[in-house]
Amino acid sequence: MEGIREDWDRSAEIYDAFNDAPDSYSRSIEWPCIRKLLPELRGRSALDIGCGTGIFTFLLEQMGLSEIVGVDLSEGMLALARKKAQARGSRAAFLQGDAARIAERLERRFDLVFSSTASHYIADLDALFDGIARCLAPQGVCVLSAIHPVYSAQYPIAHGETFPGDDEWTVRYLDRRVRAYVQPWIEYNDGCENRLSRSYHHTFGDYANAIAGAGLRIARMEEPMPPEEWRETSPGRYEGYLETPVYMILKIEKANG
């Protein structure tokens, strides 16, 4: 986790610029799908696990929340989120912490527990969903956007500090070894030297079993399509996304809720 934290500390600004752009996958594909799964949020409380620079924290806050808390491992990410919050006049609170141990840091419950593309940086999904269950109000909802298991299955297997070749981006769905690759916001930034990032690959079965084991249930699963206009404006992006979908977005509730 220390290596992951340091990587995100160094990546905060270029990550934010890449993912908060109007035509980013986060804005164009992920957020429209997330909105469809959200409950009524006016006057409610929310927890954003792995909030990063606050991209989704602020989008959620605009939906009428009375309180939102963002938690992230990286102080570099949180520093940028706090700076943005001050500039926006946001009331969002940002705390440093490990997402897999979130319930130990926050001994309270929320109407919404949200997370975007953080789960593949967590080795122990059982601990993650146990913490989510403990932070979720009895009638609360969790909306979790994960890197699609088909997509993370193609991440190259880590082998020291050696950068992977193009031929190493092959699907190894049942291989749970640590993955290592260059993030797109680094690869496509001419002012940033390439460096390896590391994450995990979890299958859909891993998610389903961890969710059930925490006393939760999947109420809805979405695999969002790219924008239809990309067929004409960005055919390469459109076809590439159809081949390997990036997101799996889950609406999760307490099994006895």
PDB file of N, CA, C and O in Angstrom, residues 197-229:
ATOM      1  N   SER A 197       2.730   1.671 -12.390  1.00  0.00           N
ATOM      2  CA  SER A 197       1.749   1.620 -11.315  1.00  0.00           C
ATOM      3  C   SER A 197       1.378   0.156 -11.092  1.00  0.00           C
ATOM      4  O   SER A 197       1.434  -0.647 -12.021  1.00  0.00           O
ATOM      5  N   ARG A 198       0.989  -0.170  -9.876  1.00  0.00           N
ATOM      6  CA  ARG A 198       0.629  -1.540  -9.549  1.00  0.00           C
ATOM      7  C   ARG A 198      -0.787  -1.611  -8.994  1.00  0.00           C
ATOM      8  O   ARG A 198      -1.228  -0.711  -8.291  1.00  0.00           O
ATOM      9  N   SER A 199      -1.474  -2.690  -9.329  1.00  0.00           N
ATOM     10  CA  SER A 199      -2.820  -2.910  -8.814  1.00  0.00           C
ATOM     11  C   SER A 199      -3.099  -4.402  -8.804  1.00  0.00           C
ATOM     12  O   SER A 199      -2.230  -5.222  -9.120  1.00  0.00           O
ATOM     13  N   TYR A 200      -4.337  -4.745  -8.465  1.00  0.00           N
ATOM     14  CA  TYR A 200      -4.756  -6.138  -8.393  1.00  0.00           C
ATOM     15  C   TYR A 200      -5.825  -6.398  -9.451  1.00  0.00           C
ATOM     16  O   TYR A 200      -6.444  -5.474  -9.981  1.00  0.00           O
ATOM     17  N   HIS A 201      -6.033  -7.670  -9.743  1.00  0.00           N
ATOM     18  CA  HIS A 201      -7.135  -8.075 -10.608  1.00  0.00           C
ATOM     19  C   HIS A 201      -8.073  -8.958  -9.803  1.00  0.00           C
ATOM     20  O   HIS A 201      -7.648  -9.954  -9.212  1.00  0.00           O
ATOM     21  N   HIS A 202      -9.355  -8.565  -9.738  1.00  0.00           N
ATOM     22  CA  HIS A 202     -10.375  -9.355  -9.069  1.00  0.00           C
ATOM     23  C   HIS A 202     -11.399  -9.806 -10.108  1.00  0.00           C
ATOM     24  O   HIS A 202     -11.830  -9.013 -10.948  1.00  0.00           O
ATOM     25  N   THR A 203     -11.803 -11.061 -10.038  1.00  0.00           N
ATOM     26  CA  THR A 203     -12.830 -11.551 -10.939  1.00  0.00           C
ATOM     27  C   THR A 203     -14.211 -11.113 -10.443  1.00  0.00           C
ATOM     28  O   THR A 203     -14.367 -10.655  -9.298  1.00  0.00           O
ATOM     29  N   PHE A 204     -15.227 -11.308 -11.305  1.00  0.00           N
ATOM     30  CA  PHE A 204     -16.579 -10.994 -10.855  1.00  0.00           C
ATOM     31  C   PHE A 204     -16.965 -11.895  -9.680  1.00  0.00           C
ATOM     32  O   PHE A 204     -17.645 -11.459  -8.751  1.00  0.00           O
ATOM     33  N   GLY A 205     -16.526 -13.147  -9.714  1.00  0.00           N
ATOM     34  CA  GLY A 205     -16.793 -14.042  -8.592  1.00  0.00           C
ATOM     35  C   GLY A 205     -16.201 -13.531  -7.292  1.00  0.00           C
ATOM     36  O   GLY A 205     -16.808 -13.662  -6.223  1.00  0.00           O
ATOM     37  N   ASP A 206     -14.993 -12.946  -7.357  1.00  0.00           N
ATOM     38  CA  ASP A 206     -14.377 -12.367  -6.164  1.00  0.00           C
ATOM     39  C   ASP A 206     -15.258 -11.267  -5.579  1.00  0.00           C
ATOM     40  O   ASP A 206     -15.464 -11.185  -4.357  1.00  0.00           O
ATOM     41  N   TYR A 207     -15.776 -10.406  -6.458  1.00  0.00           N
ATOM     42  CA  TYR A 207     -16.668  -9.333  -5.997  1.00  0.00           C
ATOM     43  C   TYR A 207     -17.945  -9.907  -5.405  1.00  0.00           C
ATOM     44  O   TYR A 207     -18.368  -9.523  -4.303  1.00  0.00           O
ATOM     45  N   ALA A 208     -18.601 -10.812  -6.135  1.00  0.00           N
ATOM     46  CA  ALA A 208     -19.882 -11.352  -5.692  1.00  0.00           C
ATOM     47  C   ALA A 208     -19.753 -12.057  -4.343  1.00  0.00           C
ATOM     48  O   ALA A 208     -20.604 -11.890  -3.452  1.00  0.00           O
ATOM     49  N   ASN A 209     -18.696 -12.824  -4.153  1.00  0.00           N
ATOM     50  CA  ASN A 209     -18.522 -13.555  -2.904  1.00  0.00           C
ATOM     51  C   ASN A 209     -18.194 -12.631  -1.743  1.00  0.00           C
ATOM     52  O   ASN A 209     -18.666 -12.841  -0.616  1.00  0.00           O
ATOM     53  N   ALA A 210     -17.379 -11.602  -1.985  1.00  0.00           N
ATOM     54  CA  ALA A 210     -17.047 -10.649  -0.923  1.00  0.00           C
ATOM     55  C   ALA A 210     -18.276  -9.836  -0.515  1.00  0.00           C
ATOM     56  O   ALA A 210     -18.484  -9.556   0.669  1.00  0.00           O
ATOM     57  N   ILE A 211     -19.092  -9.464  -1.490  1.00  0.00           N
ATOM     58  CA  ILE A 211     -20.318  -8.711  -1.201  1.00  0.00           C
ATOM     59  C   ILE A 211     -21.277  -9.555  -0.376  1.00  0.00           C
ATOM     60  O   ILE A 211     -21.807  -9.117   0.651  1.00  0.00           O
ATOM     61  N   ALA A 212     -21.511 -10.793  -0.805  1.00  0.00           N
ATOM     62  CA  ALA A 212     -22.409 -11.682  -0.061  1.00  0.00           C
ATOM     63  C   ALA A 212     -21.869 -11.992   1.329  1.00  0.00           C
ATOM     64  O   ALA A 212     -22.619 -12.044   2.312  1.00  0.00           O
ATOM     65  N   GLY A 213     -20.557 -12.172   1.427  1.00  0.00           N
ATOM     66  CA  GLY A 213     -19.941 -12.483   2.711  1.00  0.00           C
ATOM     67  C   GLY A 213     -20.065 -11.366   3.724  1.00  0.00           C
ATOM     68  O   GLY A 213     -19.997 -11.606   4.937  1.00  0.00           O
ATOM     69  N   ALA A 214     -20.243 -10.137   3.237  1.00  0.00           N
ATOM     70  CA  ALA A 214     -20.396  -8.983   4.125  1.00  0.00           C
ATOM     71  C   ALA A 214     -21.855  -8.726   4.489  1.00  0.00           C
ATOM     72  O   ALA A 214     -22.162  -7.735   5.152  1.00  0.00           O
ATOM     73  N   GLY A 215     -22.755  -9.607   4.061  1.00  0.00           N
ATOM     74  CA  GLY A 215     -24.162  -9.415   4.358  1.00  0.00           C
ATOM     75  C   GLY A 215     -24.832  -8.411   3.448  1.00  0.00           C
ATOM     76  O   GLY A 215     -25.846  -7.806   3.816  1.00  0.00           O
ATOM     77  N   LEU A 216     -24.284  -8.253   2.249  1.00  0.00           N
ATOM     78  CA  LEU A 216     -24.820  -7.320   1.263  1.00  0.00           C
ATOM     79  C   LEU A 216     -25.337  -8.094   0.058  1.00  0.00           C
ATOM     80  O   LEU A 216     -25.083  -9.296  -0.082  1.00  0.00           O
ATOM     81  N   ARG A 217     -26.046  -7.409  -0.813  1.00  0.00           N
ATOM     82  CA  ARG A 217     -26.512  -8.042  -2.051  1.00  0.00           C
ATOM     83  C   ARG A 217     -26.419  -7.052  -3.198  1.00  0.00           C
ATOM     84  O   ARG A 217     -26.507  -5.831  -3.001  1.00  0.00           O
ATOM     85  N   ILE A 218     -26.216  -7.576  -4.393  1.00  0.00           N
ATOM     86  CA  ILE A 218     -26.176  -6.743  -5.595  1.00  0.00           C
ATOM     87  C   ILE A 218     -27.617  -6.539  -6.072  1.00  0.00           C
ATOM     88  O   ILE A 218     -28.296  -7.486  -6.458  1.00  0.00           O
ATOM     89  N   ALA A 219     -28.074  -5.285  -6.021  1.00  0.00           N
ATOM     90  CA  ALA A 219     -29.424  -4.963  -6.474  1.00  0.00           C
ATOM     91  C   ALA A 219     -29.460  -4.681  -7.969  1.00  0.00           C
ATOM     92  O   ALA A 219     -30.491  -4.873  -8.623  1.00  0.00           O
ATOM     93  N   ARG A 220     -28.332  -4.226  -8.508  1.00  0.00           N
ATOM     94  CA  ARG A 220     -28.264  -3.891  -9.935  1.00  0.00           C
ATOM     95  C   ARG A 220     -26.810  -3.876 -10.375  1.00  0.00           C
ATOM     96  O   ARG A 220     -25.933  -3.461  -9.624  1.00  0.00           O
ATOM     97  N   MET A 221     -26.561  -4.350 -11.575  1.00  0.00           N
ATOM     98  CA  MET A 221     -25.222  -4.287 -12.165  1.00  0.00           C
ATOM     99  C   MET A 221     -25.325  -3.669 -13.544  1.00  0.00           C
ATOM    100  O   MET A 221     -26.190  -4.037 -14.341  1.00  0.00           O
ATOM    101  N   GLU A 222     -24.482  -2.696 -13.810  1.00  0.00           N
ATOM    102  CA  GLU A 222     -24.462  -2.028 -15.108  1.00  0.00           C
ATOM    103  C   GLU A 222     -23.071  -2.140 -15.730  1.00  0.00           C
ATOM    104  O   GLU A 222     -22.051  -2.077 -15.032  1.00  0.00           O
ATOM    105  N   GLU A 223     -23.036  -2.314 -17.050  1.00  0.00           N
ATOM    106  CA  GLU A 223     -21.804  -2.277 -17.828  1.00  0.00           C
ATOM    107  C   GLU A 223     -22.013  -1.201 -18.898  1.00  0.00           C
ATOM    108  O   GLU A 223     -22.463  -1.496 -20.004  1.00  0.00           O
ATOM    109  N   PRO A 224     -21.725   0.053 -18.553  1.00  0.00           N
ATOM    110  CA  PRO A 224     -22.137   1.177 -19.403  1.00  0.00           C
ATOM    111  C   PRO A 224     -21.465   1.186 -20.769  1.00  0.00           C
ATOM    112  O   PRO A 224     -20.293   0.823 -20.910  1.00  0.00           O
ATOM    113  N   MET A 225     -22.246   1.618 -21.746  1.00  0.00           N
ATOM    114  CA  MET A 225     -21.756   1.794 -23.111  1.00  0.00           C
ATOM    115  C   MET A 225     -21.077   3.154 -23.247  1.00  0.00           C
ATOM    116  O   MET A 225     -21.369   4.085 -22.493  1.00  0.00           O
ATOM    117  N   PRO A 226     -20.197   3.312 -24.237  1.00  0.00           N
ATOM    118  CA  PRO A 226     -19.644   4.642 -24.522  1.00  0.00           C
ATOM    119  C   PRO A 226     -20.726   5.513 -25.166  1.00  0.00           C
ATOM    120  O   PRO A 226     -21.738   4.984 -25.658  1.00  0.00           O
ATOM    121  N   PRO A 227     -20.555   6.823 -25.183  1.00  0.00           N
ATOM    122  CA  PRO A 227     -21.547   7.702 -25.804  1.00  0.00           C
ATOM    123  C   PRO A 227     -21.767   7.343 -27.275  1.00  0.00           C
ATOM    124  O   PRO A 227     -20.809   7.054 -27.996  1.00  0.00           O
ATOM    125  N   GLU A 228     -23.010   7.367 -27.704  1.00  0.00           N
ATOM    126  CA  GLU A 228     -23.340   6.990 -29.068  1.00  0.00           C
ATOM    127  C   GLU A 228     -22.650   7.903 -30.086  1.00  0.00           C
ATOM    128  O   GLU A 228     -22.254   7.453 -31.163  1.00  0.00           O
ATOM    129  N   GLU A 229     -22.457   9.176 -29.713  1.00  0.00           N
ATOM    130  CA  GLU A 229     -21.835  10.113 -30.660  1.00  0.00           C
ATOM    131  C   GLU A 229     -20.378   9.762 -30.947  1.00  0.00           C
ATOM    132  O   GLU A 229     -19.812  10.204 -31.954  1.00  0.00           O
TER     133      GLU A 229
END
